[in-house]
Amino acid sequence: MISGYPVYDICTLSGQQEHDLLADRFGDYLKKHDKLHFPHKHSFYHLVYFTRGSGTHVIDFETYDVKPGQVYFMIPGQVHSWFFEGEIDGYIINFSQAFFTSFLLRPDYLDSLPFFSGNTDDAVIQLNAKTQKAVIALFESVIEESTQHDRYSFDMIRTAMMRLFTLVAREHKKHAEVVTPTYNHTLLANFRKLIEQHYNTLKLPKDYAALLYITPNHLNALCNDILGVSAGEVIRNRIILEAKRMLINPKLTVADIGGRLGFADNSYFTRFFKKQGGLTPDEFRKNFNK
């Protein structure tokens, strides 16, 4: 099956059989993988911290300026590309979900962190000077431990990464509205997880409401209350995002993409895409290529 974009796993990037972790200095990483500036996605969690350089980083078609002291978090499945100016350096860690779930009694630990929500606006964080110093020391510790290969090295890496996550989560909390989790917030999180699983087959809020054992009106009300948009809009936005991801690949026809997203009729998919994004799929593809 032709993917809409190159998909990389840790084993492919590291050249080793160990597929749960890859840690490196970013400048060295770029030299080894000089084609990674093209749009691609990962099958793993991915974080990058910049200590030097400038340019832009595009995550799911949202563009961010690269700045020293900035950290990026990405979850599996997101599409990104970067365009750097001058010398660039920092740190990178790629890790699988199993790397933590095998260590913790909380399989939902990563999902509880705000920067691993999949919302790109929560995933790009400018750290203050004090946090930058602590984060750099933790990245150095992870890289050092990744060369040890003794029975304790992975536990040391996990401990350092959890400290890093906690420091950044605290920094994120300072700049974000503090929301006490409620029953509706939990429902919304479950709704989004169900969309990730079924967006190519289930298109209507009533389908997801049935899976959540609530009424469509309740689902729509909580989306409007928390997100400011309807439940239908949340579903449609996810479908459009996946369509854009696949339109990157010129080998996939618009009809192919519509079929994979569950649209039996190509003209219906084209109308749906244009209504949501203001452009036809072909127009979006041409603009992206420019």
mmCIF file of C-alpha atoms in Angstrom:
data_model
loop_
_atom_site.group_PDB
_atom_site.id
_atom_site.type_symbol
_atom_site.label_atom_id
_atom_site.label_comp_id
_atom_site.label_asym_id
_atom_site.label_seq_id
_atom_site.Cartn_x
_atom_site.Cartn_y
_atom_site.Cartn_z
ATOM 1 C CA MET A 1 0.000 0.000 0.000
ATOM 2 C CA ILE A 2 1.330 3.436 -0.948
ATOM 3 C CA SER A 3 1.513 5.735 2.039
ATOM 4 C CA GLY A 4 0.781 9.427 1.756
ATOM 5 C CA TYR A 5 4.237 10.177 3.153
ATOM 6 C CA PRO A 6 7.400 8.337 4.221
ATOM 7 C CA VAL A 7 6.958 6.563 7.557
ATOM 8 C CA TYR A 8 10.040 6.018 9.722
ATOM 9 C CA ASP A 9 10.507 3.736 12.710
ATOM 10 C CA ILE A 10 13.360 3.902 15.205
ATOM 11 C CA CYS A 11 15.020 0.784 13.865
ATOM 12 C CA THR A 12 15.195 2.313 10.369
ATOM 13 C CA LEU A 13 16.779 5.523 11.663
ATOM 14 C CA SER A 14 19.224 3.901 14.072
ATOM 15 C CA GLY A 15 20.315 1.010 11.866
ATOM 16 C CA GLN A 16 20.117 -1.244 14.942
ATOM 17 C CA GLN A 17 17.669 -3.865 16.120
ATOM 18 C CA GLU A 18 16.828 -1.847 19.236
ATOM 19 C CA HIS A 19 13.565 -0.188 18.256
ATOM 20 C CA ASP A 20 12.467 1.539 21.478
ATOM 21 C CA LEU A 21 14.916 4.434 21.807
ATOM 22 C CA LEU A 22 17.178 6.704 19.783
ATOM 23 C CA ALA A 23 18.931 9.673 21.441
ATOM 24 C CA ASP A 24 21.434 11.966 19.723
ATOM 25 C CA ARG A 25 22.695 15.524 19.343
ATOM 26 C CA PHE A 26 20.585 17.144 16.686
ATOM 27 C CA GLY A 27 23.446 18.338 14.478
ATOM 28 C CA ASP A 28 24.831 14.792 14.288
ATOM 29 C CA TYR A 29 21.347 13.378 13.689
ATOM 30 C CA LEU A 30 20.807 15.684 10.697
ATOM 31 C CA LYS A 31 24.115 14.661 9.128
ATOM 32 C CA LYS A 32 23.082 11.008 9.314
ATOM 33 C CA HIS A 33 19.559 11.670 8.002
ATOM 34 C CA ASP A 34 19.905 14.557 5.571
ATOM 35 C CA LYS A 35 16.631 13.806 3.740
ATOM 36 C CA LEU A 36 14.419 14.218 6.791
ATOM 37 C CA HIS A 37 13.562 17.812 5.867
ATOM 38 C CA PHE A 38 11.003 16.400 3.415
ATOM 39 C CA PRO A 39 7.493 15.814 4.847
ATOM 40 C CA HIS A 40 7.370 12.504 6.735
ATOM 41 C CA LYS A 41 5.858 10.891 9.804
ATOM 42 C CA HIS A 42 7.046 8.600 12.602
ATOM 43 C CA SER A 43 5.700 5.494 14.254
ATOM 44 C CA PHE A 44 7.148 6.708 17.589
ATOM 45 C CA TYR A 45 7.150 9.669 19.983
ATOM 46 C CA HIS A 46 9.591 12.381 19.010
ATOM 47 C CA LEU A 47 11.038 15.398 20.817
ATOM 48 C CA VAL A 48 13.581 17.962 19.664
ATOM 49 C CA TYR A 49 15.227 20.706 21.693
ATOM 50 C CA PHE A 50 17.085 23.484 19.842
ATOM 51 C CA THR A 51 20.178 25.136 21.299
ATOM 52 C CA ARG A 52 21.301 26.912 18.122
ATOM 53 C CA GLY A 53 19.964 27.897 14.723
ATOM 54 C CA SER A 54 16.832 29.249 13.073
ATOM 55 C CA GLY A 55 14.331 28.409 10.367
ATOM 56 C CA THR A 56 10.869 26.885 10.432
ATOM 57 C CA HIS A 57 9.284 23.625 11.555
ATOM 58 C CA VAL A 58 5.965 22.539 10.016
ATOM 59 C CA ILE A 59 3.793 20.133 12.038
ATOM 60 C CA ASP A 60 0.541 19.001 10.435
ATOM 61 C CA PHE A 61 0.568 22.104 8.186
ATOM 62 C CA GLU A 62 1.094 24.559 11.060
ATOM 63 C CA THR A 63 4.352 26.533 10.768
ATOM 64 C CA TYR A 64 6.530 27.488 13.759
ATOM 65 C CA ASP A 65 9.714 29.549 13.877
ATOM 66 C CA VAL A 66 12.727 27.633 15.188
ATOM 67 C CA LYS A 67 14.408 29.353 18.128
ATOM 68 C CA PRO A 68 17.108 28.333 20.618
ATOM 69 C CA GLY A 69 15.570 27.245 23.922
ATOM 70 C CA GLN A 70 12.541 25.807 22.154
ATOM 71 C CA VAL A 71 11.322 22.227 22.538
ATOM 72 C CA TYR A 72 9.010 20.351 20.161
ATOM 73 C CA PHE A 73 6.962 17.271 21.038
ATOM 74 C CA MET A 74 5.290 15.007 18.487
ATOM 75 C CA ILE A 75 3.122 11.905 18.758
ATOM 76 C CA PRO A 76 3.075 8.950 16.336
ATOM 77 C CA GLY A 77 1.295 9.694 13.071
ATOM 78 C CA GLN A 78 1.861 13.442 12.832
ATOM 79 C CA VAL A 79 3.410 14.721 9.593
ATOM 80 C CA HIS A 80 6.212 17.255 9.802
ATOM 81 C CA SER A 81 9.058 18.862 7.878
ATOM 82 C CA TRP A 82 11.678 21.448 8.699
ATOM 83 C CA PHE A 83 13.615 24.159 6.893
ATOM 84 C CA PHE A 84 16.723 25.360 8.712
ATOM 85 C CA GLU A 85 18.931 28.408 8.221
ATOM 86 C CA GLY A 86 22.618 28.267 9.108
ATOM 87 C CA GLU A 87 24.129 25.943 11.691
ATOM 88 C CA ILE A 88 21.541 24.064 13.709
ATOM 89 C CA ASP A 89 22.054 22.029 16.879
ATOM 90 C CA GLY A 90 20.309 20.704 19.929
ATOM 91 C CA TYR A 91 19.071 17.289 21.030
ATOM 92 C CA ILE A 92 16.651 14.680 19.762
ATOM 93 C CA ILE A 93 15.005 11.692 21.434
ATOM 94 C CA ASN A 94 12.810 9.165 19.619
ATOM 95 C CA PHE A 95 11.094 6.566 21.766
ATOM 96 C CA SER A 96 8.266 4.043 21.543
ATOM 97 C CA GLN A 97 5.235 3.978 23.813
ATOM 98 C CA ALA A 98 6.362 0.552 25.022
ATOM 99 C CA PHE A 99 9.563 2.165 26.328
ATOM 100 C CA PHE A 100 7.480 3.696 29.138
ATOM 101 C CA THR A 101 4.495 1.370 29.478
ATOM 102 C CA SER A 102 6.864 -1.503 30.233
ATOM 103 C CA PHE A 103 8.293 0.567 33.095
ATOM 104 C CA LEU A 104 5.219 2.232 34.602
ATOM 105 C CA LEU A 105 1.981 1.023 36.115
ATOM 106 C CA ARG A 106 0.236 3.864 34.231
ATOM 107 C CA PRO A 107 -0.224 2.940 30.562
ATOM 108 C CA ASP A 108 -1.882 6.339 30.000
ATOM 109 C CA TYR A 109 1.079 8.321 31.375
ATOM 110 C CA LEU A 110 2.118 9.819 28.031
ATOM 111 C CA ASP A 111 -1.482 10.728 27.189
ATOM 112 C CA SER A 112 -1.691 12.705 30.437
ATOM 113 C CA LEU A 113 1.104 15.077 29.382
ATOM 114 C CA PRO A 114 -0.257 18.237 27.706
ATOM 115 C CA PHE A 115 2.397 18.370 24.987
ATOM 116 C CA PHE A 116 1.609 14.822 23.781
ATOM 117 C CA SER A 117 -2.060 15.622 23.150
ATOM 118 C CA GLY A 118 -1.591 15.939 19.375
ATOM 119 C CA ASN A 119 -2.552 19.629 19.539
ATOM 120 C CA THR A 120 0.388 21.380 17.866
ATOM 121 C CA ASP A 121 -0.150 24.605 19.808
ATOM 122 C CA ASP A 122 0.582 22.704 23.034
ATOM 123 C CA ALA A 123 3.575 20.890 21.565
ATOM 124 C CA VAL A 124 5.902 23.842 20.891
ATOM 125 C CA ILE A 125 7.198 25.429 24.082
ATOM 126 C CA GLN A 126 9.731 28.194 24.684
ATOM 127 C CA LEU A 127 11.595 27.409 27.915
ATOM 128 C CA ASN A 128 12.974 29.967 30.354
ATOM 129 C CA ALA A 129 16.719 30.149 31.042
ATOM 130 C CA LYS A 130 16.581 28.135 34.278
ATOM 131 C CA THR A 131 14.575 25.319 32.686
ATOM 132 C CA GLN A 132 16.824 25.327 29.599
ATOM 133 C CA LYS A 133 19.881 24.626 31.739
ATOM 134 C CA ALA A 134 18.179 21.737 33.548
ATOM 135 C CA VAL A 135 16.778 20.281 30.301
ATOM 136 C CA ILE A 136 20.175 20.343 28.563
ATOM 137 C CA ALA A 137 21.719 18.436 31.487
ATOM 138 C CA LEU A 138 18.969 15.793 31.234
ATOM 139 C CA PHE A 139 19.433 15.429 27.462
ATOM 140 C CA GLU A 140 23.171 14.953 28.013
ATOM 141 C CA SER A 141 22.416 12.297 30.642
ATOM 142 C CA VAL A 142 20.119 10.433 28.238
ATOM 143 C CA ILE A 143 22.744 10.441 25.474
ATOM 144 C CA GLU A 144 25.471 9.305 27.879
ATOM 145 C CA GLU A 145 23.340 6.471 29.275
ATOM 146 C CA SER A 146 22.339 5.347 25.775
ATOM 147 C CA THR A 147 25.988 4.379 25.182
ATOM 148 C CA GLN A 148 26.314 2.284 28.360
ATOM 149 C CA HIS A 149 24.185 -0.776 27.511
ATOM 150 C CA ASP A 150 24.215 -2.213 31.022
ATOM 151 C CA ARG A 151 21.209 -3.577 32.908
ATOM 152 C CA TYR A 152 20.487 -0.195 34.498
ATOM 153 C CA SER A 153 21.013 2.156 31.544
ATOM 154 C CA PHE A 154 17.419 2.120 30.258
ATOM 155 C CA ASP A 155 16.045 2.730 33.756
ATOM 156 C CA MET A 156 18.394 5.697 34.106
ATOM 157 C CA ILE A 157 17.213 7.012 30.724
ATOM 158 C CA ARG A 158 13.545 6.620 31.660
ATOM 159 C CA THR A 159 14.140 8.411 34.956
ATOM 160 C CA ALA A 160 15.912 11.307 33.210
ATOM 161 C CA MET A 161 13.153 11.565 30.597
ATOM 162 C CA MET A 162 10.434 11.609 33.234
ATOM 163 C CA ARG A 163 12.257 14.452 34.995
ATOM 164 C CA LEU A 164 12.503 16.256 31.656
ATOM 165 C CA PHE A 165 8.785 15.770 30.966
ATOM 166 C CA THR A 166 7.882 17.045 34.430
ATOM 167 C CA LEU A 167 10.024 20.168 34.080
ATOM 168 C CA VAL A 168 8.510 21.015 30.702
ATOM 169 C CA ALA A 169 4.964 20.235 31.887
ATOM 170 C CA ARG A 170 5.461 22.707 34.747
ATOM 171 C CA GLU A 171 6.688 25.329 32.280
ATOM 172 C CA HIS A 172 3.719 24.613 30.027
ATOM 173 C CA LYS A 173 1.306 24.980 32.949
ATOM 174 C CA LYS A 174 2.586 28.490 33.675
ATOM 175 C CA HIS A 175 1.495 29.664 30.221
ATOM 176 C CA ALA A 176 -1.695 27.637 29.861
ATOM 177 C CA GLU A 177 -5.121 27.978 31.389
ATOM 178 C CA VAL A 178 -5.374 25.549 34.290
ATOM 179 C CA VAL A 179 -8.393 23.301 33.792
ATOM 180 C CA THR A 180 -9.498 20.827 36.434
ATOM 181 C CA PRO A 181 -10.380 17.558 34.659
ATOM 182 C CA THR A 182 -14.092 16.804 34.716
ATOM 183 C CA TYR A 183 -16.317 14.002 33.490
ATOM 184 C CA ASN A 184 -16.900 15.959 30.262
ATOM 185 C CA HIS A 185 -13.147 16.443 29.729
ATOM 186 C CA THR A 186 -12.705 12.680 30.055
ATOM 187 C CA LEU A 187 -15.541 12.133 27.563
ATOM 188 C CA LEU A 188 -13.924 14.566 25.141
ATOM 189 C CA ALA A 189 -10.571 12.755 25.395
ATOM 190 C CA ASN A 190 -12.299 9.440 24.716
ATOM 191 C CA PHE A 191 -14.193 11.002 21.795
ATOM 192 C CA ARG A 192 -10.917 12.102 20.225
ATOM 193 C CA LYS A 193 -9.403 8.653 20.712
ATOM 194 C CA LEU A 194 -12.399 7.088 18.988
ATOM 195 C CA ILE A 195 -12.054 9.528 16.084
ATOM 196 C CA GLU A 196 -8.425 8.441 15.657
ATOM 197 C CA GLN A 197 -9.596 4.845 15.375
ATOM 198 C CA HIS A 198 -12.657 5.341 13.147
ATOM 199 C CA TYR A 199 -12.444 8.624 11.182
ATOM 200 C CA ASN A 200 -12.350 6.760 7.852
ATOM 201 C CA THR A 201 -15.510 4.783 8.616
ATOM 202 C CA LEU A 202 -17.592 6.830 11.097
ATOM 203 C CA LYS A 203 -18.472 10.352 10.007
ATOM 204 C CA LEU A 204 -21.437 11.352 12.198
ATOM 205 C CA PRO A 205 -21.567 12.492 15.856
ATOM 206 C CA LYS A 206 -24.379 10.008 16.567
ATOM 207 C CA ASP A 207 -22.015 7.114 15.735
ATOM 208 C CA TYR A 208 -19.489 8.271 18.334
ATOM 209 C CA ALA A 209 -22.170 9.165 20.876
ATOM 210 C CA ALA A 210 -23.388 5.572 20.706
ATOM 211 C CA LEU A 211 -19.865 4.288 21.393
ATOM 212 C CA LEU A 212 -19.597 6.671 24.364
ATOM 213 C CA TYR A 213 -23.063 5.710 25.694
ATOM 214 C CA ILE A 214 -24.280 9.310 25.618
ATOM 215 C CA THR A 215 -26.746 11.200 23.442
ATOM 216 C CA PRO A 216 -25.621 13.132 20.324
ATOM 217 C CA ASN A 217 -26.894 16.331 21.985
ATOM 218 C CA HIS A 218 -24.674 15.712 25.025
ATOM 219 C CA LEU A 219 -21.634 15.102 22.802
ATOM 220 C CA ASN A 220 -22.316 18.221 20.780
ATOM 221 C CA ALA A 221 -22.858 20.326 23.898
ATOM 222 C CA LEU A 222 -19.594 19.285 25.547
ATOM 223 C CA CYS A 223 -17.613 19.982 22.335
ATOM 224 C CA ASN A 224 -19.174 23.430 22.043
ATOM 225 C CA ASP A 225 -18.577 24.116 25.727
ATOM 226 C CA ILE A 226 -14.928 23.002 25.864
ATOM 227 C CA LEU A 227 -13.694 23.511 22.292
ATOM 228 C CA GLY A 228 -16.074 26.109 20.937
ATOM 229 C CA VAL A 229 -16.946 23.955 17.915
ATOM 230 C CA SER A 230 -19.501 21.239 17.256
ATOM 231 C CA ALA A 231 -18.797 17.510 17.485
ATOM 232 C CA GLY A 232 -19.297 17.264 13.733
ATOM 233 C CA GLU A 233 -16.622 19.909 13.189
ATOM 234 C CA VAL A 234 -14.138 17.950 15.337
ATOM 235 C CA ILE A 235 -14.729 14.863 13.192
ATOM 236 C CA ARG A 236 -14.510 16.779 9.909
ATOM 237 C CA ASN A 237 -11.293 18.540 10.952
ATOM 238 C CA ARG A 238 -9.635 15.176 11.608
ATOM 239 C CA ILE A 239 -10.734 13.828 8.209
ATOM 240 C CA ILE A 240 -9.418 16.941 6.458
ATOM 241 C CA LEU A 241 -6.085 16.685 8.285
ATOM 242 C CA GLU A 242 -5.618 13.105 7.091
ATOM 243 C CA ALA A 243 -6.627 14.107 3.559
ATOM 244 C CA LYS A 244 -3.961 16.839 3.561
ATOM 245 C CA ARG A 245 -1.378 14.370 4.837
ATOM 246 C CA MET A 246 -2.106 12.018 1.947
ATOM 247 C CA LEU A 247 -2.273 14.778 -0.672
ATOM 248 C CA ILE A 248 1.443 15.338 -0.076
ATOM 249 C CA ASN A 249 2.144 12.170 -2.058
ATOM 250 C CA PRO A 250 1.660 12.761 -5.823
ATOM 251 C CA LYS A 251 1.418 8.991 -6.388
ATOM 252 C CA LEU A 252 -1.972 8.959 -4.682
ATOM 253 C CA THR A 253 -4.860 10.192 -6.801
ATOM 254 C CA VAL A 254 -7.647 12.240 -5.303
ATOM 255 C CA ALA A 255 -9.945 9.262 -5.909
ATOM 256 C CA ASP A 256 -7.524 6.983 -3.998
ATOM 257 C CA ILE A 257 -7.512 9.357 -1.045
ATOM 258 C CA GLY A 258 -11.270 9.759 -1.008
ATOM 259 C CA GLY A 259 -11.684 5.981 -1.053
ATOM 260 C CA ARG A 260 -9.295 5.480 1.845
ATOM 261 C CA LEU A 261 -11.193 8.055 3.848
ATOM 262 C CA GLY A 262 -14.481 6.262 3.296
ATOM 263 C CA PHE A 263 -15.978 8.396 0.531
ATOM 264 C CA ALA A 264 -17.655 6.177 -2.059
ATOM 265 C CA ASP A 265 -17.978 9.053 -4.526
ATOM 266 C CA ASN A 266 -14.968 11.136 -5.618
ATOM 267 C CA SER A 267 -17.058 14.238 -6.351
ATOM 268 C CA TYR A 268 -18.541 14.090 -2.846
ATOM 269 C CA PHE A 269 -15.032 13.958 -1.335
ATOM 270 C CA THR A 270 -13.962 16.948 -3.451
ATOM 271 C CA ARG A 271 -17.009 18.974 -2.351
ATOM 272 C CA PHE A 272 -16.429 17.977 1.281
ATOM 273 C CA PHE A 273 -12.757 19.025 1.131
ATOM 274 C CA LYS A 274 -13.492 22.360 -0.528
ATOM 275 C CA LYS A 275 -16.294 23.196 1.892
ATOM 276 C CA GLN A 276 -13.991 22.591 4.858
ATOM 277 C CA GLY A 277 -10.780 24.117 3.513
ATOM 278 C CA GLY A 278 -11.821 26.530 0.783
ATOM 279 C CA LEU A 279 -9.789 24.699 -1.874
ATOM 280 C CA THR A 280 -10.296 21.571 -3.917
ATOM 281 C CA PRO A 281 -7.878 18.695 -3.217
ATOM 282 C CA ASP A 282 -6.050 19.425 -6.496
ATOM 283 C CA GLU A 283 -5.727 23.111 -5.621
ATOM 284 C CA PHE A 284 -4.375 22.266 -2.163
ATOM 285 C CA ARG A 285 -1.815 19.889 -3.696
ATOM 286 C CA LYS A 286 -0.643 22.500 -6.214
ATOM 287 C CA ASN A 287 -0.295 25.168 -3.527
ATOM 288 C CA PHE A 288 1.647 22.787 -1.266
ATOM 289 C CA ASN A 289 4.037 21.833 -4.077
ATOM 290 C CA LYS A 290 4.735 25.516 -4.739
#
